[in-house]
Amino acid sequence: MSTGFLKTSVGKKVLMGLTGLFLVSFLVVHVSLNATIFMMDGGQTFNSGADFMAHNPVIRIVEIVLFAGLIIHILQALTLTLANKKARPVAYAKIDGAANSSWYSRSMGILGSLLLLFLVTHLSHFWIDTKIAVFKHQEHNTYLEMKEVFSHWYVVLIYLVGVIALCYHLLHGFQSAFQSLGLNHKKYTPLIKKVGVWFSIIVCLLFAAMPVCMFLNIVQ
Amino acid sequence: MGSGHGTELNLTLKVWRQKNTKASGSFETHQLTGISTDMSFLEMFDVLNEKLIHEGKEAIAFDHDCREGICGMCSMYINGRPHGPKNGVTTCQLHMRSFKNGDTIVVEPWRSAAFPVIKDLAVDRGAFDRIIASGGYVSVNTGNARDANNILIPKDAADEAFGAAACIGCGACVAACKNGSAMLFVSAKVSQLALLPQGQVERKARVLKMVAAMDEEGFGNCTNTGACEAECPKGISLENIARMNRELTSAALTYTK
């Protein structure tokens, strides 16, 4: 069944939802760890956390799964978008999209592309350096690297754009994933939608606060 | 009947004209004067067609049948929305009092690879029929009519099934969806039978067959924007799509034939 299931339009949705929620779970870990910079201990807690994430073998394996999930999510989105374009070969001359849906629910592809561009920037800022340090068995002070990277206003700006794209992507994606998995219930769906909105806002505000506070030297 | 009873409108109509399925169409502009606000949108088109016929031109082809909002035949995409600016109504139940004097109204056919344009505003929705034929039925032995209370059905299940069964198959969901997905239609048809005891026998095979038929017709994929639900003249709920996702996933995991 499995290959057959993933070939159906429902199966593709389920895969998008599952990988999406998996990526959401990563965000929880990422934002929690990074929020330790607000402990104002000169990055001590943060660096020990980052060190654990860089060396723990379980995390290493999860990291590979994470990249796999991300790649599946992106490739699937690309395939689906191309198929959807084919489903409407002649475009409407006039569309009143605002009358029936939110702009961000209709812009998941653009928001996702922005996120991907941001991710490339983000990984080149931190992830690659950390990897090199691990391979060379060197000490790596991620906290100091953060301070350095976020001392440039244009970098802070890029991060803010990335975080805003993430926020809107999550505003639709969080509850949409549950719907795709068939987890819709009169009792729980309103709660899932509320949690999705608060999750998107809180996570993104925290992420946005990091570069901003470092740039403004609020975190020292 | 609201404001402007008995008043008349002057309108500019931009209508899609297309000779046949293969031809590439274009917009044609018509000026209409003295359109009564009491007219339905289709009656306005009747007036326009009378005028065209008198001028020796070809009338605009459009689908319609019952003109009371229950048959699902009318199908115009009006000013960027299927069935026009009002929620919960079909084009035939849309009245000219919903427009203002001097308005320009753009009218297009449903645009979907699975709904080829036959002519002008009329599209072929045979894809829906083929999806229904693939599994949207219950097989029962014929014979004497059974007693109505032979099979007990909980009231809430009956209500939900009835809600799904209200779908008239007009295709507004496909027309509204930015992806041209038919999930709301198919999920309504899957749901109305999955919710009832009579539908249990073929439950798993049905959803597998109907989703396969839907995919084969070339409809797009659902991204849960909710545009279909918002534009559905019969208020079919997104809950049906979630139910179909559940039904299909469970059938794909457990169905053995």
XYZ file of C-alpha atoms in Angstrom:
477
model
C 0.000 0.000 0.000
C 2.656 2.502 1.072
C 3.870 3.641 -2.344
C 0.289 3.712 -3.600
C -0.814 5.807 -0.652
C 1.919 8.387 -1.135
C 0.952 8.730 -4.783
C -2.603 9.798 -3.957
C -3.373 13.475 -3.455
C -4.386 12.678 0.127
C -1.143 10.801 0.796
C 0.882 13.752 -0.477
C -1.008 16.062 1.873
C -0.397 13.718 4.791
C 3.331 13.694 4.020
C 3.396 17.509 3.859
C 1.595 17.678 7.198
C 3.806 15.098 8.913
C 7.078 16.655 7.748
C 5.690 20.101 8.584
C 4.834 19.110 12.149
C 8.226 17.444 12.493
C 9.883 20.710 11.470
C 7.654 22.503 13.988
C 8.968 20.204 16.731
C 12.488 21.222 15.720
C 11.541 24.885 16.092
C 10.531 24.207 19.709
C 13.986 22.790 20.487
C 15.772 25.521 18.538
C 13.909 28.440 20.095
C 14.156 27.018 23.622
C 17.905 26.521 23.389
C 18.502 29.939 21.865
C 16.313 31.654 24.447
C 18.988 30.836 27.031
C 20.929 33.851 25.725
C 18.415 35.906 27.708
C 19.776 34.387 30.933
C 22.380 37.187 30.740
C 25.203 34.896 31.780
C 27.496 35.883 28.938
C 26.282 32.952 26.865
C 27.499 30.253 29.274
C 24.282 28.230 29.323
C 23.772 28.820 25.632
C 27.264 27.639 24.697
C 27.035 24.482 26.793
C 23.673 23.757 25.147
C 25.105 24.390 21.696
C 28.056 22.173 22.540
C 25.720 19.349 23.566
C 23.742 19.718 20.327
C 26.948 19.641 18.287
C 28.392 16.492 19.874
C 25.579 14.270 21.146
C 25.286 11.208 18.845
C 21.485 11.018 19.163
C 21.183 14.645 18.097
C 23.529 13.882 15.174
C 21.119 11.224 13.896
C 18.082 13.442 14.508
C 19.856 16.140 12.514
C 20.065 13.864 9.479
C 16.371 12.988 9.844
C 15.628 16.697 10.158
C 17.380 17.509 6.897
C 15.605 14.586 5.239
C 12.265 15.913 6.516
C 13.081 19.385 5.259
C 14.092 18.112 1.814
C 10.948 15.959 1.523
C 8.805 18.939 2.589
C 10.443 21.175 -0.041
C 10.455 18.662 -2.913
C 6.876 17.628 -2.230
C 5.791 21.277 -2.155
C 7.536 21.848 -5.475
C 5.907 18.803 -7.105
C 2.474 19.785 -5.790
C 2.838 23.409 -6.894
C 3.767 22.357 -10.427
C 0.819 19.924 -10.551
C -1.511 22.649 -9.257
C -0.370 25.026 -11.987
C -1.296 22.356 -14.525
C -4.738 21.988 -12.968
C -5.598 25.545 -14.080
C -3.991 26.128 -17.481
C -5.980 29.303 -18.202
C -5.779 31.830 -15.373
C -8.720 33.936 -14.216
C -8.681 37.551 -15.378
C -10.103 38.724 -12.057
C -9.671 36.974 -8.701
C -11.098 38.176 -5.396
C -9.020 35.937 -3.152
C -9.483 38.058 -0.043
C -13.199 37.216 -0.127
C -12.639 33.567 0.690
C -9.197 32.981 2.212
C -6.239 34.624 3.944
C -3.379 35.939 1.814
C -0.808 33.857 3.683
C -2.743 30.611 3.204
C -2.545 31.294 -0.529
C 1.147 32.275 -0.358
C 2.705 29.240 1.334
C 4.978 28.674 -1.667
C 6.357 32.215 -1.649
C 6.677 32.247 2.135
C 8.398 28.856 2.004
C 10.805 30.062 -0.706
C 11.666 33.101 1.418
C 12.258 30.749 4.342
C 14.546 28.581 2.241
C 16.592 31.608 1.150
C 16.788 32.696 4.776
C 17.781 29.185 5.838
C 20.728 29.158 3.417
C 21.918 32.459 4.898
C 21.327 31.226 8.430
C 23.169 27.927 7.942
C 26.116 29.677 6.333
C 26.265 32.003 9.352
C 26.267 29.386 12.075
C 25.805 25.767 11.106
C 28.795 25.456 8.749
C 31.243 27.056 11.214
C 30.006 24.814 14.001
C 30.444 21.730 11.789
C 33.992 22.714 10.838
C 34.860 23.205 14.511
C 33.451 19.775 15.402
C 35.478 18.085 12.645
C 38.659 19.859 13.727
C 37.924 19.042 17.400
C 38.124 22.721 18.212
C 36.277 24.721 20.823
C 33.577 26.845 19.213
C 32.014 29.815 20.940
C 28.659 30.087 19.146
C 27.562 32.879 21.463
C 30.450 35.134 20.419
C 29.788 34.251 16.797
C 26.166 35.335 17.272
C 27.319 38.643 18.761
C 29.568 39.197 15.760
C 27.004 38.213 13.111
C 24.255 40.336 14.677
C 26.443 43.436 14.928
C 25.495 44.298 11.336
C 22.148 45.994 10.822
C 21.548 44.397 7.411
C 21.977 40.912 8.855
C 19.437 41.750 11.550
C 17.097 42.942 8.802
C 17.481 39.681 6.840
C 16.716 37.724 10.016
C 13.619 39.795 10.706
C 12.314 39.166 7.173
C 13.021 35.440 7.635
C 11.186 35.380 10.958
C 8.166 37.219 9.547
C 8.009 34.711 6.675
C 8.218 31.914 9.252
C 5.424 33.449 11.313
C 2.966 33.607 8.422
C 4.041 30.173 7.138
C 3.271 28.772 10.588
C 0.007 30.704 10.982
C -1.414 28.673 8.121
C 0.805 25.603 8.321
C 0.295 24.637 11.970
C -3.464 24.117 11.832
C -3.325 23.038 8.184
C -1.104 20.072 9.105
C -3.722 18.765 11.530
C -6.441 19.126 8.894
C -4.292 17.233 6.368
C -3.798 14.390 8.838
C -7.564 14.237 9.226
C -7.352 15.495 12.802
C -10.395 17.710 12.659
C -12.918 17.615 15.468
C -15.607 20.035 16.581
C -14.227 19.907 20.137
C -10.512 20.202 19.412
C -10.082 22.062 16.118
C -10.842 25.498 17.599
C -8.191 24.765 20.260
C -5.641 23.591 17.656
C -6.224 26.798 15.689
C -5.717 28.950 18.799
C -2.571 27.059 19.807
C -1.291 27.445 16.237
C -1.730 31.220 16.303
C -0.086 31.629 19.726
C 2.695 29.219 18.825
C 3.488 31.146 15.635
C 3.504 34.503 17.392
C 5.479 33.481 20.495
C 8.110 31.442 18.650
C 8.646 34.162 16.064
C 8.774 36.979 18.619
C 11.437 35.040 20.520
C 13.419 34.388 17.343
C 13.138 38.038 16.336
C 14.205 39.223 19.795
C 17.573 37.436 19.527
C 19.242 39.380 16.696
C 17.528 42.621 17.761
C 18.648 42.385 21.412
C 22.173 41.467 20.385
C 22.373 44.305 17.900
C 21.137 46.774 20.497
C 23.538 45.305 23.078
C 20.682 44.463 25.420
C 22.151 40.964 25.689
C 25.821 41.208 26.644
C -36.845 43.270 -1.104
C -34.059 45.431 0.259
C -32.923 48.681 -1.198
C -33.560 49.854 -4.685
C -36.745 47.856 -5.347
C -37.864 48.676 -8.849
C -34.783 50.702 -9.726
C -32.772 50.101 -12.865
C -29.054 49.685 -13.489
C -26.722 50.541 -16.335
C -23.895 48.012 -16.447
C -20.768 47.100 -18.366
C -20.407 43.367 -18.813
C -17.114 41.702 -19.724
C -17.983 38.190 -20.771
C -15.678 35.338 -21.764
C -16.425 34.100 -25.268
C -14.926 30.865 -26.524
C -16.093 29.077 -29.671
C -15.287 25.558 -28.501
C -12.980 23.533 -26.270
C -9.977 23.897 -28.548
C -10.351 27.585 -29.399
C -8.622 30.175 -27.249
C -11.230 32.560 -25.918
C -11.276 36.253 -25.156
C -13.412 38.838 -23.382
C -16.279 40.633 -25.074
C -17.653 43.863 -23.627
C -21.379 44.627 -23.580
C -23.252 47.698 -22.344
C -26.567 46.983 -20.675
C -29.117 49.640 -19.784
C -32.289 49.487 -17.725
C -31.513 46.248 -15.889
C -34.076 45.807 -13.097
C -32.618 45.165 -9.634
C -35.318 42.503 -9.212
C -33.798 40.373 -11.976
C -31.645 37.377 -11.198
C -28.153 37.297 -12.664
C -29.278 34.711 -15.207
C -32.305 36.819 -16.184
C -29.887 39.652 -16.867
C -28.042 37.249 -19.185
C -31.373 36.332 -20.826
C -31.909 40.044 -21.563
C -28.402 40.314 -22.992
C -28.919 37.216 -25.141
C -32.280 38.540 -26.460
C -30.477 41.711 -27.422
C -27.682 39.768 -29.151
C -30.181 37.625 -31.058
C -32.081 40.750 -32.207
C -28.803 42.178 -33.440
C -28.194 38.980 -35.414
C -25.303 37.930 -33.172
C -24.690 34.647 -31.437
C -26.133 34.264 -27.938
C -23.773 33.586 -25.020
C -23.779 29.941 -23.950
C -24.193 29.396 -20.212
C -25.392 26.509 -18.057
C -28.622 26.694 -16.068
C -31.541 24.439 -15.269
C -33.767 24.732 -12.199
C -33.021 28.390 -11.472
C -33.938 27.812 -7.841
C -30.517 26.981 -6.451
C -30.801 23.203 -6.162
C -29.655 21.627 -9.417
C -26.027 22.739 -9.509
C -26.004 23.615 -13.193
C -25.236 27.346 -13.144
C -21.556 28.045 -12.956
C -20.377 31.579 -13.562
C -17.216 33.081 -12.053
C -18.375 36.630 -11.359
C -15.994 39.453 -10.438
C -13.386 37.037 -9.148
C -15.708 34.718 -7.198
C -17.682 31.607 -8.162
C -21.435 32.382 -8.054
C -20.644 36.053 -7.490
C -20.353 38.369 -4.493
C -22.951 36.774 -2.166
C -22.176 33.872 0.144
C -24.318 30.751 0.176
C -26.096 31.282 -3.135
C -25.797 29.930 -6.641
C -25.614 32.279 -9.641
C -29.321 31.811 -10.365
C -30.162 33.013 -6.838
C -27.911 36.039 -7.166
C -29.944 39.157 -7.871
C -29.005 42.356 -9.624
C -29.716 44.316 -6.416
C -26.306 43.003 -5.314
C -24.733 45.342 -7.875
C -24.541 49.104 -8.204
C -25.408 51.364 -11.111
C -22.360 51.815 -13.362
C -20.649 48.598 -12.194
C -18.360 46.648 -14.488
C -18.957 42.923 -14.075
C -16.388 40.381 -15.277
C -17.878 36.966 -16.024
C -15.668 33.927 -16.652
C -16.242 30.190 -16.865
C -14.968 27.790 -14.146
C -11.283 27.492 -14.984
C -9.938 23.997 -14.458
C -8.092 21.512 -16.621
C -10.650 18.943 -15.468
C -13.578 21.152 -16.570
C -12.923 21.919 -20.244
C -14.907 24.836 -21.646
C -17.581 23.559 -24.026
C -18.546 27.035 -25.221
C -18.388 30.520 -23.684
C -19.362 30.086 -20.018
C -20.465 26.450 -20.191
C -17.964 23.866 -18.943
C -17.991 20.075 -19.009
C -18.260 18.801 -15.435
C -18.316 15.163 -16.514
C -15.246 14.626 -14.313
C -17.569 14.831 -11.274
C -19.882 12.205 -12.783
C -16.960 9.851 -13.382
C -15.800 10.279 -9.776
C -19.309 9.428 -8.521
C -19.488 6.436 -10.877
C -16.197 5.143 -9.479
C -17.616 4.568 -5.999
C -20.168 7.132 -4.857
C -22.971 4.621 -4.380
C -24.189 1.829 -2.127
C -24.905 -1.599 -3.562
C -28.229 -2.901 -2.224
C -30.411 -5.837 -3.104
C -33.636 -4.688 -4.642
C -36.947 -5.980 -3.373
C -39.708 -4.658 -1.197
C -39.173 -1.298 0.409
C -37.740 -1.775 3.917
C -39.298 -0.305 6.987
C -37.802 3.137 7.538
C -36.734 2.292 11.093
C -35.090 -1.033 10.243
C -31.669 0.539 10.456
C -31.233 2.892 13.377
C -29.144 5.973 12.647
C -28.063 8.394 15.393
C -29.489 11.866 14.847
C -26.070 13.580 14.794
C -24.758 11.114 12.174
C -27.887 11.632 10.083
C -27.478 15.423 10.346
C -23.818 15.308 9.344
C -24.524 12.970 6.436
C -27.327 15.253 5.328
C -25.021 18.262 5.538
C -22.571 16.518 3.215
C -25.355 15.312 0.933
C -26.450 18.914 0.396
C -23.642 19.184 -2.184
C -25.168 19.902 -5.585
C -21.952 19.209 -7.507
C -21.810 22.670 -9.079
C -18.004 22.776 -8.999
C -17.671 26.160 -7.257
C -15.146 24.540 -4.890
C -12.868 23.676 -7.808
C -13.404 27.117 -9.343
C -12.630 28.906 -6.069
C -9.553 26.862 -5.140
C -6.283 28.448 -6.194
C -5.051 24.903 -6.882
C -8.171 23.750 -8.715
C -8.685 20.971 -6.178
C -11.906 18.946 -6.046
C -11.427 17.763 -2.479
C -14.522 19.456 -1.053
C -16.806 17.823 -3.621
C -15.253 14.367 -3.344
C -15.070 14.524 0.451
C -18.771 15.441 0.643
C -19.645 12.439 -1.508
C -17.365 10.137 0.496
C -18.685 11.493 3.801
C -22.410 11.213 3.157
C -22.019 7.445 2.736
C -19.196 6.852 5.241
C -21.383 8.357 7.988
C -24.346 6.051 7.396
C -24.667 2.335 8.189
C -25.690 1.603 4.584
C -22.356 2.905 3.397
C -20.176 0.683 5.621
C -19.936 -2.327 3.301
C -18.048 -0.482 0.571
C -16.533 2.163 2.841
C -12.826 1.458 2.298
C -13.028 0.510 -1.367
C -15.168 3.586 -2.040
C -12.731 6.192 -0.724
C -9.786 4.522 -2.473
C -11.630 4.409 -5.794
C -13.047 7.908 -5.578
C -9.739 9.547 -4.641
C -8.006 7.611 -7.437
C -10.683 8.783 -9.885
C -10.297 12.382 -8.655
C -6.518 12.265 -9.116
C -6.922 10.798 -12.585
C -9.129 13.675 -13.738
C -6.323 16.206 -13.257
C -7.672 18.253 -10.362
C -5.103 20.093 -8.246
C -4.048 19.403 -4.672
C -5.625 20.810 -1.525
C -3.600 23.265 0.583
C -6.360 23.947 3.129
C -6.901 27.600 2.222
C -10.610 27.129 2.923
C -11.673 29.041 -0.189
C -13.921 26.121 -1.249
C -15.875 26.136 2.014
C -16.243 29.928 1.910
C -17.591 29.878 -1.654
C -19.739 26.731 -1.482
C -23.370 27.718 -2.106
C -24.475 24.815 0.087
C -22.145 25.428 3.028
C -20.284 22.104 2.750
C -17.776 22.047 5.624
C -14.009 21.528 5.530
C -14.602 18.835 8.159
C -15.549 16.606 5.240
C -12.074 16.992 3.730
C -10.477 16.018 7.042
C -12.823 13.032 7.184
C -11.811 11.963 3.675
C -8.126 12.303 4.644
C -8.800 9.994 7.613
C -10.863 7.581 5.546
C -8.284 7.358 2.771
C -5.337 6.972 5.140
C -7.045 4.233 7.131
C -8.257 2.462 3.980
C -4.790 2.623 2.398
C -3.302 1.122 5.563
C -5.824 -1.663 6.042
C -7.705 -2.473 2.844
C -6.428 -5.777 1.478
C -8.139 -6.340 -1.852
